[in-house]
PDB file of C-alpha atoms in Angstrom:
ATOM      1  CA  GLY G1202      -7.251 -88.484 -69.298  1.00 72.00           C
ATOM      2  CA  GLN G1203      -9.387 -89.156 -66.284  1.00 73.00           C
ATOM      3  CA  GLN G1204     -10.166 -86.105 -64.166  1.00 86.00           C
ATOM      4  CA  VAL G1205     -11.798 -85.835 -60.785  1.00 92.00           C
ATOM      5  CA  MET G1206     -13.359 -82.507 -59.879  1.00 93.00           C
ATOM      6  CA  GLN G1207     -14.408 -81.589 -56.385  1.00 96.00           C
ATOM      7  CA  ILE G1208     -16.566 -78.708 -55.187  1.00 96.00           C
ATOM      8  CA  PRO G1209     -16.652 -76.478 -53.317  1.00 96.00           C
ATOM      9  CA  GLN G1210     -13.004 -75.636 -52.775  1.00 94.00           C
ATOM     10  CA  TYR G1211     -13.727 -74.042 -49.422  1.00 96.00           C
ATOM     11  CA  GLN G1212     -16.652 -74.208 -47.040  1.00 97.00           C
ATOM     12  CA  HIS G1213     -17.057 -72.221 -43.865  1.00 97.00           C
ATOM     13  CA  VAL G1214     -19.860 -73.304 -41.555  1.00 97.00           C
ATOM     14  CA  GLN G1215     -21.113 -72.542 -38.098  1.00 97.00           C
ATOM     15  CA  GLU G1216     -20.797 -75.426 -35.686  1.00 98.00           C
ATOM     16  CA  GLY G1217     -23.949 -77.491 -35.877  1.00 98.00           C
ATOM     17  CA  GLU G1218     -24.628 -76.766 -39.544  1.00 98.00           C
ATOM     18  CA  ASP G1219     -24.467 -79.463 -42.178  1.00 98.00           C
ATOM     19  CA  PHE G1220     -21.746 -79.731 -44.824  1.00 98.00           C
ATOM     20  CA  THR G1221     -21.586 -81.444 -48.190  1.00 98.00           C
ATOM     21  CA  THR G1222     -18.762 -81.855 -50.684  1.00 98.00           C
ATOM     22  CA  TYR G1223     -19.283 -83.187 -54.191  1.00 98.00           C
ATOM     23  CA  CYS G1224     -16.985 -85.162 -56.420  1.00 97.00           C
ATOM     24  CA  ASN G1225     -17.413 -85.637 -60.177  1.00 97.00           C
ATOM     25  CA  SER G1226     -15.376 -87.781 -62.521  1.00 94.00           C
ATOM     26  CA  SER G1227     -15.005 -87.353 -66.249  1.00 91.00           C
ATOM     27  CA  THR G1228     -15.130 -91.138 -66.648  1.00 91.00           C
ATOM     28  CA  THR G1229     -16.886 -94.050 -64.983  1.00 92.00           C
ATOM     29  CA  LEU G1230     -15.136 -95.192 -61.846  1.00 93.00           C
ATOM     30  CA  SER G1231     -14.631 -98.669 -60.508  1.00 91.00           C
ATOM     31  CA  ASN G1232     -14.522 -97.295 -56.995  1.00 92.00           C
ATOM     32  CA  ILE G1233     -14.116 -94.079 -55.104  1.00 94.00           C
ATOM     33  CA  GLN G1234     -12.352 -93.390 -51.835  1.00 93.00           C
ATOM     34  CA  TRP G1235     -12.615 -90.522 -49.406  1.00 96.00           C
ATOM     35  CA  TYR G1236      -9.800 -89.144 -47.280  1.00 94.00           C
ATOM     36  CA  LYS G1237      -9.537 -86.486 -44.590  1.00 96.00           C
ATOM     37  CA  GLN G1238      -6.442 -84.394 -44.093  1.00 93.00           C
ATOM     38  CA  ARG G1239      -6.201 -82.303 -40.958  1.00 93.00           C
ATOM     39  CA  PRO G1240      -4.233 -79.043 -41.154  1.00 89.00           C
ATOM     40  CA  GLY G1241      -0.557 -79.921 -41.179  1.00 84.00           C
ATOM     41  CA  GLY G1242      -1.327 -83.619 -41.309  1.00 87.00           C
ATOM     42  CA  HIS G1243      -1.476 -86.376 -43.844  1.00 87.00           C
ATOM     43  CA  PRO G1244      -4.491 -87.923 -45.592  1.00 90.00           C
ATOM     44  CA  VAL G1245      -6.350 -90.530 -43.616  1.00 90.00           C
ATOM     45  CA  PHE G1246      -8.537 -93.091 -45.337  1.00 89.00           C
ATOM     46  CA  LEU G1247     -12.222 -92.761 -44.487  1.00 93.00           C
ATOM     47  CA  ILE G1248     -14.102 -95.126 -46.769  1.00 93.00           C
ATOM     48  CA  GLN G1249     -14.350 -96.802 -50.148  1.00 92.00           C
ATOM     49  CA  LEU G1250     -17.513 -97.079 -52.244  1.00 95.00           C
ATOM     50  CA  VAL G1251     -17.760 -99.663 -54.987  1.00 93.00           C
ATOM     51  CA  LYS G1252     -21.354-100.311 -55.946  1.00 95.00           C
ATOM     52  CA  SER G1253     -23.590 -98.121 -58.059  1.00 96.00           C
ATOM     53  CA  GLY G1254     -25.913 -96.096 -55.824  1.00 97.00           C
ATOM     54  CA  GLU G1255     -24.115 -97.229 -52.689  1.00 97.00           C
ATOM     55  CA  VAL G1256     -24.686 -95.288 -49.483  1.00 98.00           C
ATOM     56  CA  LYS G1257     -22.545 -95.752 -46.400  1.00 97.00           C
ATOM     57  CA  LYS G1258     -22.685 -94.046 -43.063  1.00 97.00           C
ATOM     58  CA  GLN G1259     -20.076 -93.448 -40.408  1.00 96.00           C
ATOM     59  CA  LYS G1260     -21.734 -91.723 -37.450  1.00 96.00           C
ATOM     60  CA  ARG G1261     -22.450 -88.192 -38.743  1.00 98.00           C
ATOM     61  CA  LEU G1262     -20.825 -88.820 -42.137  1.00 98.00           C
ATOM     62  CA  THR G1263     -22.843 -90.110 -45.091  1.00 98.00           C
ATOM     63  CA  PHE G1264     -21.114 -91.172 -48.294  1.00 98.00           C
ATOM     64  CA  GLN G1265     -22.909 -91.731 -51.588  1.00 98.00           C
ATOM     65  CA  PHE G1266     -21.805 -93.166 -54.920  1.00 97.00           C
ATOM     66  CA  GLY G1267     -23.883 -92.150 -57.888  1.00 97.00           C
ATOM     67  CA  GLU G1268     -25.882 -94.559 -60.008  1.00 96.00           C
ATOM     68  CA  ALA G1269     -23.636 -93.925 -62.991  1.00 96.00           C
ATOM     69  CA  LYS G1270     -20.531 -94.327 -60.813  1.00 95.00           C
ATOM     70  CA  LYS G1271     -19.244 -90.965 -61.962  1.00 95.00           C
ATOM     71  CA  ASN G1272     -20.049 -88.867 -58.928  1.00 97.00           C
ATOM     72  CA  SER G1273     -19.967 -89.083 -55.195  1.00 98.00           C
ATOM     73  CA  SER G1274     -20.746 -86.967 -52.178  1.00 98.00           C
ATOM     74  CA  LEU G1275     -19.809 -86.701 -48.543  1.00 98.00           C
ATOM     75  CA  HIS G1276     -22.332 -85.165 -46.173  1.00 98.00           C
ATOM     76  CA  ILE G1277     -21.599 -84.279 -42.575  1.00 98.00           C
ATOM     77  CA  THR G1278     -24.541 -83.694 -40.288  1.00 98.00           C
ATOM     78  CA  ALA G1279     -24.249 -81.174 -37.458  1.00 98.00           C
ATOM     79  CA  THR G1280     -20.600 -80.307 -37.938  1.00 98.00           C
ATOM     80  CA  GLN G1281     -18.236 -80.115 -35.003  1.00 97.00           C
ATOM     81  CA  THR G1282     -14.916 -78.323 -34.676  1.00 96.00           C
ATOM     82  CA  THR G1283     -13.203 -81.706 -34.894  1.00 96.00           C
ATOM     83  CA  ASP G1284     -14.473 -82.007 -38.466  1.00 97.00           C
ATOM     84  CA  VAL G1285     -12.096 -79.269 -39.587  1.00 97.00           C
ATOM     85  CA  GLY G1286      -9.774 -80.319 -42.399  1.00 96.00           C
ATOM     86  CA  THR G1287      -9.633 -80.958 -46.103  1.00 95.00           C
ATOM     87  CA  TYR G1288     -11.711 -83.760 -47.535  1.00 97.00           C
ATOM     88  CA  PHE G1289     -10.453 -85.433 -50.676  1.00 96.00           C
ATOM     89  CA  CYS G1290     -12.196 -87.853 -52.941  1.00 96.00           C
ATOM     90  CA  ALA G1291     -10.071 -90.186 -55.024  1.00 94.00           C
ATOM     91  CA  GLY G1292     -11.376 -92.242 -57.907  1.00 92.00           C
ATOM     92  CA  ARG G1293     -10.035 -95.262 -59.706  1.00 86.00           C
ATOM     93  CA  GLY G1294     -10.985 -95.852 -63.320  1.00 80.00           C
ATOM     94  CA  ASN G1295     -12.682 -98.892 -64.727  1.00 70.00           C
ATOM     95  CA  GLN G1296      -9.423-100.167 -66.098  1.00 65.00           C
ATOM     96  CA  GLY G1297      -7.920-100.173 -62.640  1.00 61.00           C
ATOM     97  CA  GLY G1298      -4.750 -98.205 -62.266  1.00 69.00           C
ATOM     98  CA  LYS G1299      -3.957 -95.269 -60.092  1.00 77.00           C
ATOM     99  CA  LEU G1300      -6.158 -93.248 -57.819  1.00 84.00           C
ATOM    100  CA  ILE G1301      -6.888 -89.766 -59.084  1.00 89.00           C
ATOM    101  CA  PHE G1302      -7.427 -87.275 -56.290  1.00 92.00           C
ATOM    102  CA  GLY G1303      -9.862 -84.417 -56.427  1.00 94.00           C
ATOM    103  CA  GLN G1304      -8.726 -80.948 -55.456  1.00 93.00           C
ATOM    104  CA  GLY G1305     -10.197 -81.298 -52.001  1.00 95.00           C
ATOM    105  CA  THR G1306     -12.721 -79.285 -50.033  1.00 96.00           C
ATOM    106  CA  GLU G1307     -11.359 -77.365 -47.087  1.00 96.00           C
ATOM    107  CA  LEU G1308     -13.860 -77.244 -44.259  1.00 97.00           C
ATOM    108  CA  SER G1309     -13.643 -74.726 -41.465  1.00 97.00           C
ATOM    109  CA  VAL G1310     -16.070 -74.787 -38.547  1.00 97.00           C
ATOM    110  CA  LYS G1311     -16.737 -71.747 -36.435  1.00 95.00           C
ATOM    111  CA  PRO G1312     -17.626 -72.602 -32.832  1.00 92.00           C
TER     112      PRO G1312
ATOM    113  CA  GLY D 940      -3.738-100.284 -37.382  1.00 68.00           C
ATOM    114  CA  ALA D 941      -1.410 -99.922 -40.331  1.00 80.00           C
ATOM    115  CA  VAL D 942       1.296 -97.344 -39.760  1.00 90.00           C
ATOM    116  CA  VAL D 943       3.544 -95.726 -42.307  1.00 94.00           C
ATOM    117  CA  SER D 944       6.483 -93.613 -41.245  1.00 95.00           C
ATOM    118  CA  GLN D 945       8.506 -91.113 -43.203  1.00 96.00           C
ATOM    119  CA  HIS D 946      11.913 -89.735 -42.474  1.00 97.00           C
ATOM    120  CA  PRO D 947      12.872 -86.969 -42.267  1.00 97.00           C
ATOM    121  CA  SER D 948       9.742 -84.968 -41.492  1.00 95.00           C
ATOM    122  CA  ARG D 949      11.418 -81.731 -42.519  1.00 96.00           C
ATOM    123  CA  VAL D 950      14.568 -81.037 -44.462  1.00 97.00           C
ATOM    124  CA  ILE D 951      16.226 -77.890 -45.682  1.00 97.00           C
ATOM    125  CA  CYS D 952      18.936 -78.255 -48.265  1.00 95.00           C
ATOM    126  CA  LYS D 953      20.950 -76.091 -50.563  1.00 96.00           C
ATOM    127  CA  SER D 954      20.323 -75.891 -54.250  1.00 97.00           C
ATOM    128  CA  GLY D 955      22.256 -78.547 -56.139  1.00 96.00           C
ATOM    129  CA  THR D 956      22.378 -81.092 -53.344  1.00 97.00           C
ATOM    130  CA  SER D 957      20.490 -84.376 -53.151  1.00 97.00           C
ATOM    131  CA  VAL D 958      17.981 -85.396 -50.499  1.00 97.00           C
ATOM    132  CA  LYS D 959      16.790 -88.881 -49.639  1.00 97.00           C
ATOM    133  CA  ILE D 960      13.377 -89.487 -48.100  1.00 97.00           C
ATOM    134  CA  GLU D 961      12.501 -92.828 -46.538  1.00 97.00           C
ATOM    135  CA  CYS D 962       9.058 -94.376 -46.348  1.00 96.00           C
ATOM    136  CA  ARG D 963       8.510 -97.389 -44.117  1.00 95.00           C
ATOM    137  CA  SER D 964       5.512 -99.573 -43.441  1.00 93.00           C
ATOM    138  CA  LEU D 965       5.917-100.419 -39.783  1.00 93.00           C
ATOM    139  CA  ASP D 966       3.468-103.222 -39.151  1.00 89.00           C
ATOM    140  CA  PHE D 967       2.619-104.633 -42.555  1.00 89.00           C
ATOM    141  CA  GLN D 968       4.272-105.596 -45.793  1.00 89.00           C
ATOM    142  CA  ALA D 969       3.673-103.241 -48.662  1.00 87.00           C
ATOM    143  CA  THR D 970       4.106-104.658 -52.115  1.00 82.00           C
ATOM    144  CA  THR D 971       3.156-101.298 -53.571  1.00 88.00           C
ATOM    145  CA  MET D 972       4.125 -97.847 -52.408  1.00 92.00           C
ATOM    146  CA  PHE D 973       3.156 -94.532 -53.889  1.00 93.00           C
ATOM    147  CA  TRP D 974       4.908 -91.188 -53.850  1.00 96.00           C
ATOM    148  CA  TYR D 975       2.880 -88.004 -53.982  1.00 95.00           C
ATOM    149  CA  ARG D 976       3.689 -84.360 -54.060  1.00 95.00           C
ATOM    150  CA  GLN D 977       1.415 -81.769 -52.527  1.00 91.00           C
ATOM    151  CA  PHE D 978       1.669 -78.008 -52.919  1.00 86.00           C
ATOM    152  CA  PRO D 979       0.050 -75.741 -50.320  1.00 82.00           C
ATOM    153  CA  LYS D 980      -3.731 -75.760 -50.505  1.00 79.00           C
ATOM    154  CA  GLN D 981      -3.641 -78.197 -53.399  1.00 83.00           C
ATOM    155  CA  SER D 982      -4.381 -81.814 -54.025  1.00 88.00           C
ATOM    156  CA  LEU D 983      -2.060 -84.774 -54.032  1.00 90.00           C
ATOM    157  CA  MET D 984      -0.283 -85.369 -57.298  1.00 91.00           C
ATOM    158  CA  LEU D 985       0.926 -88.889 -57.853  1.00 91.00           C
ATOM    159  CA  MET D 986       4.562 -88.909 -58.860  1.00 94.00           C
ATOM    160  CA  ALA D 987       5.295 -92.596 -59.113  1.00 93.00           C
ATOM    161  CA  THR D 988       4.243 -96.066 -58.105  1.00 91.00           C
ATOM    162  CA  SER D 989       6.847 -98.447 -56.851  1.00 89.00           C
ATOM    163  CA  ASN D 990       6.554-102.190 -56.547  1.00 85.00           C
ATOM    164  CA  GLU D 991       8.980-104.126 -54.434  1.00 82.00           C
ATOM    165  CA  GLY D 992      11.831-105.528 -56.474  1.00 80.00           C
ATOM    166  CA  SER D 993      10.972-103.797 -59.723  1.00 82.00           C
ATOM    167  CA  LYS D 994      11.408-100.417 -61.330  1.00 86.00           C
ATOM    168  CA  ALA D 995       9.058 -97.644 -60.366  1.00 91.00           C
ATOM    169  CA  THR D 996       6.392 -96.426 -62.750  1.00 91.00           C
ATOM    170  CA  TYR D 997       6.561 -92.677 -63.136  1.00 93.00           C
ATOM    171  CA  GLU D 998       3.661 -90.423 -63.990  1.00 90.00           C
ATOM    172  CA  GLN D 999       3.793 -88.265 -67.075  1.00 88.00           C
ATOM    173  CA  GLY D1000       5.922 -85.199 -66.530  1.00 90.00           C
ATOM    174  CA  VAL D1001       7.901 -86.608 -63.621  1.00 93.00           C
ATOM    175  CA  GLU D1002      11.611 -86.909 -64.358  1.00 93.00           C
ATOM    176  CA  LYS D1003      12.792 -90.351 -63.335  1.00 92.00           C
ATOM    177  CA  ASP D1004      16.421 -89.248 -63.278  1.00 94.00           C
ATOM    178  CA  LYS D1005      15.607 -86.436 -60.892  1.00 96.00           C
ATOM    179  CA  PHE D1006      13.324 -88.340 -58.565  1.00 96.00           C
ATOM    180  CA  LEU D1007      14.996 -91.671 -57.961  1.00 95.00           C
ATOM    181  CA  ILE D1008      12.824 -94.292 -56.328  1.00 94.00           C
ATOM    182  CA  ASN D1009      14.045 -97.511 -54.782  1.00 90.00           C
ATOM    183  CA  HIS D1010      11.691-100.089 -53.293  1.00 88.00           C
ATOM    184  CA  ALA D1011      14.261-102.547 -52.038  1.00 82.00           C
ATOM    185  CA  SER D1012      12.132-104.393 -49.504  1.00 88.00           C
ATOM    186  CA  LEU D1013       8.518-104.977 -48.604  1.00 89.00           C
ATOM    187  CA  THR D1014       8.710-102.359 -45.881  1.00 92.00           C
ATOM    188  CA  LEU D1015      10.928 -99.647 -47.324  1.00 93.00           C
ATOM    189  CA  SER D1016      10.830 -97.317 -50.282  1.00 94.00           C
ATOM    190  CA  THR D1017      13.078 -94.319 -50.777  1.00 95.00           C
ATOM    191  CA  LEU D1018      12.734 -91.205 -52.872  1.00 97.00           C
ATOM    192  CA  THR D1019      15.897 -89.291 -53.701  1.00 97.00           C
ATOM    193  CA  VAL D1020      15.550 -85.788 -55.071  1.00 97.00           C
ATOM    194  CA  THR D1021      18.745 -85.254 -57.013  1.00 97.00           C
ATOM    195  CA  SER D1022      20.287 -81.858 -57.681  1.00 96.00           C
ATOM    196  CA  ALA D1023      17.438 -80.163 -55.886  1.00 96.00           C
ATOM    197  CA  HIS D1024      16.287 -76.708 -56.913  1.00 95.00           C
ATOM    198  CA  PRO D1025      13.982 -74.254 -55.155  1.00 95.00           C
ATOM    199  CA  GLU D1026      11.079 -75.310 -57.385  1.00 94.00           C
ATOM    200  CA  ASP D1027      11.383 -78.792 -55.879  1.00 95.00           C
ATOM    201  CA  SER D1028      10.350 -77.384 -52.517  1.00 95.00           C
ATOM    202  CA  SER D1029       7.144 -79.145 -51.604  1.00 94.00           C
ATOM    203  CA  PHE D1030       5.427 -81.592 -49.291  1.00 94.00           C
ATOM    204  CA  TYR D1031       6.255 -85.150 -50.315  1.00 96.00           C
ATOM    205  CA  ILE D1032       3.956 -87.885 -49.027  1.00 95.00           C
ATOM    206  CA  CYS D1033       4.278 -91.608 -49.461  1.00 95.00           C
ATOM    207  CA  SER D1034       1.556 -94.172 -49.090  1.00 93.00           C
ATOM    208  CA  ALA D1035       1.647 -97.927 -48.867  1.00 91.00           C
ATOM    209  CA  ARG D1036      -0.826-100.603 -49.800  1.00 85.00           C
ATOM    210  CA  PRO D1037      -0.729-103.890 -47.937  1.00 82.00           C
ATOM    211  CA  GLY D1038       0.136-106.931 -49.937  1.00 71.00           C
ATOM    212  CA  THR D1039      -2.868-108.907 -48.721  1.00 61.00           C
ATOM    213  CA  SER D1040      -5.290-110.056 -51.352  1.00 52.00           C
ATOM    214  CA  GLY D1041      -8.124-107.652 -52.013  1.00 58.00           C
ATOM    215  CA  SER D1042      -6.703-104.864 -49.913  1.00 58.00           C
ATOM    216  CA  TYR D1043      -7.499-101.485 -51.363  1.00 69.00           C
ATOM    217  CA  GLU D1044      -6.693 -99.073 -48.603  1.00 76.00           C
ATOM    218  CA  GLN D1045      -3.679 -96.878 -48.889  1.00 83.00           C
ATOM    219  CA  TYR D1046      -2.027 -95.771 -45.698  1.00 89.00           C
ATOM    220  CA  PHE D1047      -0.263 -92.456 -45.863  1.00 91.00           C
ATOM    221  CA  GLY D1048       2.921 -91.444 -44.153  1.00 94.00           C
ATOM    222  CA  PRO D1049       3.121 -88.150 -42.275  1.00 93.00           C
ATOM    223  CA  GLY D1050       4.908 -86.443 -45.138  1.00 94.00           C
ATOM    224  CA  THR D1051       8.259 -84.727 -45.609  1.00 96.00           C
ATOM    225  CA  ARG D1052       8.461 -81.005 -46.095  1.00 95.00           C
ATOM    226  CA  LEU D1053      11.389 -80.192 -48.349  1.00 96.00           C
ATOM    227  CA  THR D1054      12.717 -76.666 -48.611  1.00 96.00           C
ATOM    228  CA  VAL D1055      15.456 -75.967 -51.105  1.00 96.00           C
ATOM    229  CA  THR D1056      17.309 -72.705 -50.601  1.00 96.00           C
TER     230      THR D1056
END
């Protein structure tokens, strides 16, 4: 079945450094979503990417969807302590259906 | 913005008892609600998808007789863990998708931490 892999599992950065998490699907996706879950909290929707090669920005966050629609990345520029949390990607297959979540990347930021 | 509530936020129960968790969409109608389970430091595992007025669709490996789901209205879905055992201890999170055409966002509830002793 469809699998969504996310790396790295953990990332520790100094405040001000950049951060990137990568998401790879075993099958072509119709769309991919990104969520952030703060420690002890619940996932919060960040964005959805639909088009091949799409790039979207939200302030210091840049989201990319690969040309083949099988991979995606989230890049944070100049991390801040408020960026701490686990970032999940979630992909939906071409046949529609359920979202498959990646394992998440836990980001910690040292002030 | 869209708000989803869950009740209770924490519950401790004895082995063999049943626990009901409620998921409510507070300011929108949700034709579809999802139930996830999350173990510490792990991802969200979809347990079932429920559509208002019809039977829930369970994921492979999820026992429908153990995890009873009822989506009786457009704003409420319930998950009942029957005859709970310690291995059922987990963080259960629901999410809801608005019924508006083309809506793709899922709004997550705050989760329910179940501990079975």
